[in-house]
PDB file of C-alpha atoms and ligand atoms in Angstrom:
ATOM      1  CA  MET P   1     -36.345 123.239  90.206  1.00  0.00           C
ATOM      2  CA  LYS P   2     -33.863 123.767  87.372  1.00  0.00           C
ATOM      3  CA  GLN P   3     -30.416 124.901  88.441  1.00  0.00           C
ATOM      4  CA  VAL P   4     -27.488 125.900  86.226  1.00  0.00           C
ATOM      5  CA  LEU P   5     -23.860 126.674  86.929  1.00  0.00           C
ATOM      6  CA  PHE P   6     -22.195 129.561  85.095  1.00  0.00           C
ATOM      7  CA  PRO P   7     -18.472 128.824  85.543  1.00  0.00           C
ATOM      8  CA  GLY P   8     -15.534 131.009  84.661  1.00  0.00           C
ATOM      9  CA  SER P   9     -12.295 132.611  85.752  1.00  0.00           C
ATOM     10  CA  PHE P  10     -13.877 136.081  86.194  1.00  0.00           C
ATOM     11  CA  ASP P  11     -10.409 137.636  86.502  1.00  0.00           C
ATOM     12  CA  PRO P  12     -11.890 140.254  86.843  1.00  0.00           C
ATOM     13  CA  PRO P  13     -15.677 140.090  86.266  1.00  0.00           C
ATOM     14  CA  THR P  14     -16.757 142.242  83.311  1.00  0.00           C
ATOM     15  CA  LEU P  15     -19.968 143.852  82.056  1.00  0.00           C
ATOM     16  CA  GLY P  16     -20.306 140.871  79.696  1.00  0.00           C
ATOM     17  CA  HIS P  17     -20.229 138.385  82.594  1.00  0.00           C
ATOM     18  CA  LEU P  18     -22.764 140.424  84.550  1.00  0.00           C
ATOM     19  CA  ASP P  19     -25.114 140.603  81.569  1.00  0.00           C
ATOM     20  CA  ILE P  20     -25.101 136.795  81.302  1.00  0.00           C
ATOM     21  CA  ILE P  21     -25.752 136.423  85.051  1.00  0.00           C
ATOM     22  CA  PHE P  22     -28.766 138.776  84.922  1.00  0.00           C
ATOM     23  CA  ARG P  23     -30.176 137.084  81.813  1.00  0.00           C
ATOM     24  CA  ALA P  24     -29.669 133.631  83.366  1.00  0.00           C
ATOM     25  CA  SER P  25     -31.303 134.740  86.612  1.00  0.00           C
ATOM     26  CA  SER P  26     -34.488 135.549  84.712  1.00  0.00           C
ATOM     27  CA  LEU P  27     -34.436 132.276  82.738  1.00  0.00           C
ATOM     28  CA  PHE P  28     -33.600 129.660  85.374  1.00  0.00           C
ATOM     29  CA  ASP P  29     -34.889 128.900  88.879  1.00  0.00           C
ATOM     30  CA  PHE P  30     -31.442 129.029  90.423  1.00  0.00           C
ATOM     31  CA  VAL P  31     -28.046 130.144  89.074  1.00  0.00           C
ATOM     32  CA  TRP P  32     -24.733 129.189  90.637  1.00  0.00           C
ATOM     33  CA  VAL P  33     -21.816 131.374  89.572  1.00  0.00           C
ATOM     34  CA  GLY P  34     -18.672 129.274  89.970  1.00  0.00           C
ATOM     35  CA  VAL P  35     -15.232 130.845  90.176  1.00  0.00           C
ATOM     36  CA  GLY P  36     -12.952 128.068  88.941  1.00  0.00           C
ATOM     37  CA  ILE P  37      -9.310 127.537  88.143  1.00  0.00           C
ATOM     38  CA  ASN P  38      -8.277 127.578  84.495  1.00  0.00           C
ATOM     39  CA  SER P  39      -4.972 125.702  84.379  1.00  0.00           C
ATOM     40  CA  GLU P  40      -4.029 127.554  81.177  1.00  0.00           C
ATOM     41  CA  LYS P  41      -4.208 131.003  82.821  1.00  0.00           C
ATOM     42  CA  LYS P  42      -2.372 132.631  85.713  1.00  0.00           C
ATOM     43  CA  ALA P  43      -4.970 134.576  87.692  1.00  0.00           C
ATOM     44  CA  LEU P  44      -4.275 138.062  89.073  1.00  0.00           C
ATOM     45  CA  PHE P  45      -7.160 138.166  91.553  1.00  0.00           C
ATOM     46  CA  THR P  46      -7.433 135.395  94.176  1.00  0.00           C
ATOM     47  CA  GLN P  47     -10.521 133.197  93.985  1.00  0.00           C
ATOM     48  CA  GLU P  48     -11.784 134.849  97.205  1.00  0.00           C
ATOM     49  CA  GLU P  49     -11.374 138.338  95.713  1.00  0.00           C
ATOM     50  CA  ARG P  50     -13.290 137.309  92.602  1.00  0.00           C
ATOM     51  CA  VAL P  51     -16.076 135.804  94.708  1.00  0.00           C
ATOM     52  CA  ALA P  52     -16.325 139.012  96.760  1.00  0.00           C
ATOM     53  CA  LEU P  53     -16.581 141.143  93.580  1.00  0.00           C
ATOM     54  CA  LEU P  54     -19.262 138.887  92.087  1.00  0.00           C
ATOM     55  CA  LYS P  55     -21.250 138.759  95.333  1.00  0.00           C
ATOM     56  CA  HIS P  56     -21.217 142.556  95.464  1.00  0.00           C
ATOM     57  CA  LEU P  57     -22.544 142.689  91.882  1.00  0.00           C
ATOM     58  CA  THR P  58     -25.334 140.162  92.413  1.00  0.00           C
ATOM     59  CA  THR P  59     -26.787 141.126  95.820  1.00  0.00           C
ATOM     60  CA  SER P  60     -30.064 142.143  94.149  1.00  0.00           C
ATOM     61  CA  LEU P  61     -30.538 138.681  92.599  1.00  0.00           C
ATOM     62  CA  SER P  62     -32.112 136.333  95.158  1.00  0.00           C
ATOM     63  CA  ASN P  63     -31.709 133.211  92.977  1.00  0.00           C
ATOM     64  CA  VAL P  64     -27.954 133.632  92.380  1.00  0.00           C
ATOM     65  CA  LYS P  65     -25.240 132.098  94.546  1.00  0.00           C
ATOM     66  CA  VAL P  66     -21.526 132.783  93.998  1.00  0.00           C
ATOM     67  CA  VAL P  67     -19.094 130.003  94.947  1.00  0.00           C
ATOM     68  CA  THR P  68     -15.579 128.776  94.293  1.00  0.00           C
ATOM     69  CA  PHE P  69     -14.930 125.318  92.951  1.00  0.00           C
ATOM     70  CA  HIS P  70     -11.785 123.225  92.771  1.00  0.00           C
ATOM     71  CA  GLY P  71     -11.080 120.195  90.647  1.00  0.00           C
ATOM     72  CA  LEU P  72     -13.271 119.165  87.746  1.00  0.00           C
ATOM     73  CA  LEU P  73     -16.302 121.259  86.861  1.00  0.00           C
ATOM     74  CA  VAL P  74     -18.473 118.189  86.266  1.00  0.00           C
ATOM     75  CA  ASP P  75     -17.706 116.816  89.741  1.00  0.00           C
ATOM     76  CA  PHE P  76     -18.908 120.054  91.343  1.00  0.00           C
ATOM     77  CA  VAL P  77     -22.045 119.986  89.181  1.00  0.00           C
ATOM     78  CA  LYS P  78     -22.860 116.387  90.168  1.00  0.00           C
ATOM     79  CA  GLU P  79     -22.093 116.858  93.881  1.00  0.00           C
ATOM     80  CA  ASN P  80     -24.500 119.818  94.071  1.00  0.00           C
ATOM     81  CA  GLY P  81     -27.375 118.363  92.056  1.00  0.00           C
ATOM     82  CA  ILE P  82     -27.040 121.054  89.370  1.00  0.00           C
ATOM     83  CA  ASP P  83     -28.909 120.294  86.122  1.00  0.00           C
ATOM     84  CA  ALA P  84     -26.682 121.890  83.465  1.00  0.00           C
ATOM     85  CA  ILE P  85     -23.637 124.033  82.792  1.00  0.00           C
ATOM     86  CA  LEU P  86     -24.347 127.478  81.349  1.00  0.00           C
ATOM     87  CA  LYS P  87     -21.745 129.268  79.254  1.00  0.00           C
ATOM     88  CA  SER P  88     -21.567 132.093  76.768  1.00  0.00           C
ATOM     89  CA  PHE P  89     -19.649 132.759  73.588  1.00  0.00           C
ATOM     90  CA  ARG P  90     -18.653 136.010  71.887  1.00  0.00           C
ATOM     91  CA  SER P  91     -17.202 134.741  68.607  1.00  0.00           C
ATOM     92  CA  SER P  92     -16.571 131.678  66.458  1.00  0.00           C
ATOM     93  CA  GLU P  93     -13.164 131.479  68.123  1.00  0.00           C
ATOM     94  CA  ASP P  94     -14.834 131.114  71.537  1.00  0.00           C
ATOM     95  CA  LEU P  95     -17.299 128.616  70.098  1.00  0.00           C
ATOM     96  CA  ASN P  96     -14.542 126.332  68.777  1.00  0.00           C
ATOM     97  CA  HIS P  97     -12.972 126.254  72.210  1.00  0.00           C
ATOM     98  CA  GLU P  98     -16.344 125.749  73.903  1.00  0.00           C
ATOM     99  CA  LEU P  99     -17.302 122.814  71.664  1.00  0.00           C
ATOM    100  CA  SER P 100     -14.476 120.647  72.926  1.00  0.00           C
ATOM    101  CA  GLN P 101     -15.137 121.553  76.567  1.00  0.00           C
ATOM    102  CA  ALA P 102     -18.872 120.852  76.245  1.00  0.00           C
ATOM    103  CA  GLN P 103     -18.238 117.517  74.543  1.00  0.00           C
ATOM    104  CA  MET P 104     -15.585 116.530  77.062  1.00  0.00           C
ATOM    105  CA  ASN P 105     -17.868 117.392  79.995  1.00  0.00           C
ATOM    106  CA  ARG P 106     -20.802 115.489  78.447  1.00  0.00           C
ATOM    107  CA  GLN P 107     -18.632 112.464  77.741  1.00  0.00           C
ATOM    108  CA  LEU P 108     -17.325 112.476  81.326  1.00  0.00           C
ATOM    109  CA  SER P 109     -20.656 112.881  83.075  1.00  0.00           C
ATOM    110  CA  GLY P 110     -23.664 113.159  80.747  1.00  0.00           C
ATOM    111  CA  ILE P 111     -24.068 116.786  81.840  1.00  0.00           C
ATOM    112  CA  GLU P 112     -25.263 119.153  79.107  1.00  0.00           C
ATOM    113  CA  THR P 113     -23.850 122.627  78.435  1.00  0.00           C
ATOM    114  CA  LEU P 114     -26.247 125.413  77.407  1.00  0.00           C
ATOM    115  CA  TYR P 115     -25.135 128.689  75.819  1.00  0.00           C
ATOM    116  CA  LEU P 116     -26.290 132.285  75.833  1.00  0.00           C
ATOM    117  CA  VAL P 117     -24.915 134.362  72.958  1.00  0.00           C
ATOM    118  CA  ALA P 118     -23.020 137.378  74.285  1.00  0.00           C
ATOM    119  CA  ASP P 119     -24.794 140.685  73.766  1.00  0.00           C
ATOM    120  CA  GLU P 120     -23.189 142.529  70.865  1.00  0.00           C
ATOM    121  CA  LYS P 121     -22.410 145.515  73.135  1.00  0.00           C
ATOM    122  CA  TYR P 122     -20.058 143.314  75.117  1.00  0.00           C
ATOM    123  CA  ARG P 123     -18.557 141.030  72.463  1.00  0.00           C
ATOM    124  CA  PHE P 124     -15.212 142.808  72.445  1.00  0.00           C
ATOM    125  CA  ILE P 125     -14.696 142.679  76.215  1.00  0.00           C
ATOM    126  CA  ARG P 126     -12.146 140.219  77.559  1.00  0.00           C
ATOM    127  CA  SER P 127     -10.794 140.036  81.101  1.00  0.00           C
ATOM    128  CA  SER P 128      -7.247 139.737  79.700  1.00  0.00           C
ATOM    129  CA  LEU P 129      -7.640 143.070  77.822  1.00  0.00           C
ATOM    130  CA  VAL P 130      -9.134 144.707  80.923  1.00  0.00           C
ATOM    131  CA  ARG P 131      -6.054 143.671  82.920  1.00  0.00           C
ATOM    132  CA  GLU P 132      -3.733 145.050  80.245  1.00  0.00           C
ATOM    133  CA  ILE P 133      -5.577 148.373  79.963  1.00  0.00           C
ATOM    134  CA  ALA P 134      -5.487 148.872  83.751  1.00  0.00           C
ATOM    135  CA  ARG P 135      -1.765 148.129  83.861  1.00  0.00           C
ATOM    136  CA  HIS P 136      -1.310 151.107  81.531  1.00  0.00           C
ATOM    137  CA  GLY P 137      -3.326 153.366  83.823  1.00  0.00           C
ATOM    138  CA  LYS P 138      -6.544 153.593  81.758  1.00  0.00           C
ATOM    139  CA  ARG P 139      -9.874 153.621  83.604  1.00  0.00           C
ATOM    140  CA  LEU P 140     -12.138 150.616  83.121  1.00  0.00           C
ATOM    141  CA  ASN P 141     -15.642 152.127  83.094  1.00  0.00           C
ATOM    142  CA  PRO P 142     -16.671 150.883  79.650  1.00  0.00           C
ATOM    143  CA  PHE P 143     -15.660 147.327  80.463  1.00  0.00           C
ATOM    144  CA  VAL P 144     -16.333 146.489  84.114  1.00  0.00           C
ATOM    145  CA  PRO P 145     -19.437 147.289  86.204  1.00  0.00           C
ATOM    146  CA  SER P 146     -19.265 150.753  87.808  1.00  0.00           C
ATOM    147  CA  GLU P 147     -19.773 149.274  91.322  1.00  0.00           C
ATOM    148  CA  ILE P 148     -16.402 147.509  91.168  1.00  0.00           C
ATOM    149  CA  GLU P 149     -14.454 149.732  88.749  1.00  0.00           C
ATOM    150  CA  GLU P 150     -12.512 151.604  91.441  1.00  0.00           C
ATOM    151  CA  THR P 151     -11.532 148.412  93.313  1.00  0.00           C
ATOM    152  CA  VAL P 152     -10.499 146.612  90.137  1.00  0.00           C
ATOM    153  CA  PHE P 153      -8.590 149.610  88.778  1.00  0.00           C
ATOM    154  CA  GLN P 154      -6.698 150.199  92.052  1.00  0.00           C
ATOM    155  CA  ARG P 155      -5.780 146.538  92.325  1.00  0.00           C
ATOM    156  CA  LEU P 156      -4.651 146.125  88.695  1.00  0.00           C
ATOM    157  CA  SER P 157      -2.871 149.430  88.144  1.00  0.00           C
ATOM    158  CA  LYS P 158      -0.434 148.914  91.059  1.00  0.00           C
TER     159      LYS P 158
HETATM  160  O1  PNS Y 201     -13.402 131.951  82.054  1.00  0.00           O
HETATM  161  P1  PNS Y 201     -12.638 130.725  81.621  1.00  0.00           P
HETATM  162  O2  PNS Y 201     -11.151 130.907  81.886  1.00  0.00           O
HETATM  163  O3  PNS Y 201     -12.934 130.295  80.220  1.00  0.00           O
HETATM  164  O4  PNS Y 201     -13.139 129.535  82.601  1.00  0.00           O
HETATM  165  C1  PNS Y 201     -12.655 128.250  82.401  1.00  0.00           C
HETATM  166  C2  PNS Y 201     -13.139 127.279  83.502  1.00  0.00           C
HETATM  167  C3  PNS Y 201     -12.642 127.713  84.884  1.00  0.00           C
HETATM  168  C4  PNS Y 201     -14.656 127.212  83.495  1.00  0.00           C
HETATM  169  C5  PNS Y 201     -12.551 125.901  83.089  1.00  0.00           C
HETATM  170  O5  PNS Y 201     -11.150 125.995  82.953  1.00  0.00           O
HETATM  171  C6  PNS Y 201     -12.893 124.790  84.064  1.00  0.00           C
HETATM  172  O6  PNS Y 201     -13.994 124.278  84.026  1.00  0.00           O
HETATM  173  N1  PNS Y 201     -11.934 124.447  84.940  1.00  0.00           N
HETATM  174  C7  PNS Y 201     -12.123 123.410  85.933  1.00  0.00           C
HETATM  175  C8  PNS Y 201     -11.362 122.147  85.547  1.00  0.00           C
HETATM  176  C9  PNS Y 201     -12.128 121.346  84.502  1.00  0.00           C
HETATM  177  O7  PNS Y 201     -13.208 120.825  84.734  1.00  0.00           O
HETATM  178  N2  PNS Y 201     -11.506 121.237  83.312  1.00  0.00           N
HETATM  179  C10 PNS Y 201     -12.038 120.498  82.195  1.00  0.00           C
HETATM  180  C11 PNS Y 201     -12.912 121.366  81.322  1.00  0.00           C
HETATM  181  S1  PNS Y 201     -13.420 120.432  79.910  1.00  0.00           S
END
């Protein structure tokens, strides 16, 4: 059974993230969605809040499991017998950043990283922009899934 881990900050989850999760769910036997810690970013939602939002969004997908992970991504992948890391990129800027992470992770552990190209409808969506828009009181419907829009908006616009 082939299992992949789709890791990210998901601060908050967006329509782009959800699209990748649904596409991955139909491609792989089992998809772990891992809420990790990016040391370069200060998160607004706690890891537990992000897990709760993602679980709510993926209840219909029986082969998806949402988890938190701490420490190195490759250690979590190895400990859980996961076959590959799954990521996505929206632009050449993302790709440049992804190349070094994928190479670093492969060098550390032999684990491969696979990519799904972001759907063009969602290429402009970034969690950082979503947070900024909400801070200025704008609704988030075009950017985050409707099931969590109210929760995310209330939390970010405070
Ligand atoms: O959505 P993001 O912020 O691009 O997600 C980044 C994340 C959390 C996947 C990445 O920072 C990560 O894997 N962190 C765990 C620590 C780690 O393994 N760092 C080395 C990556 S080469």
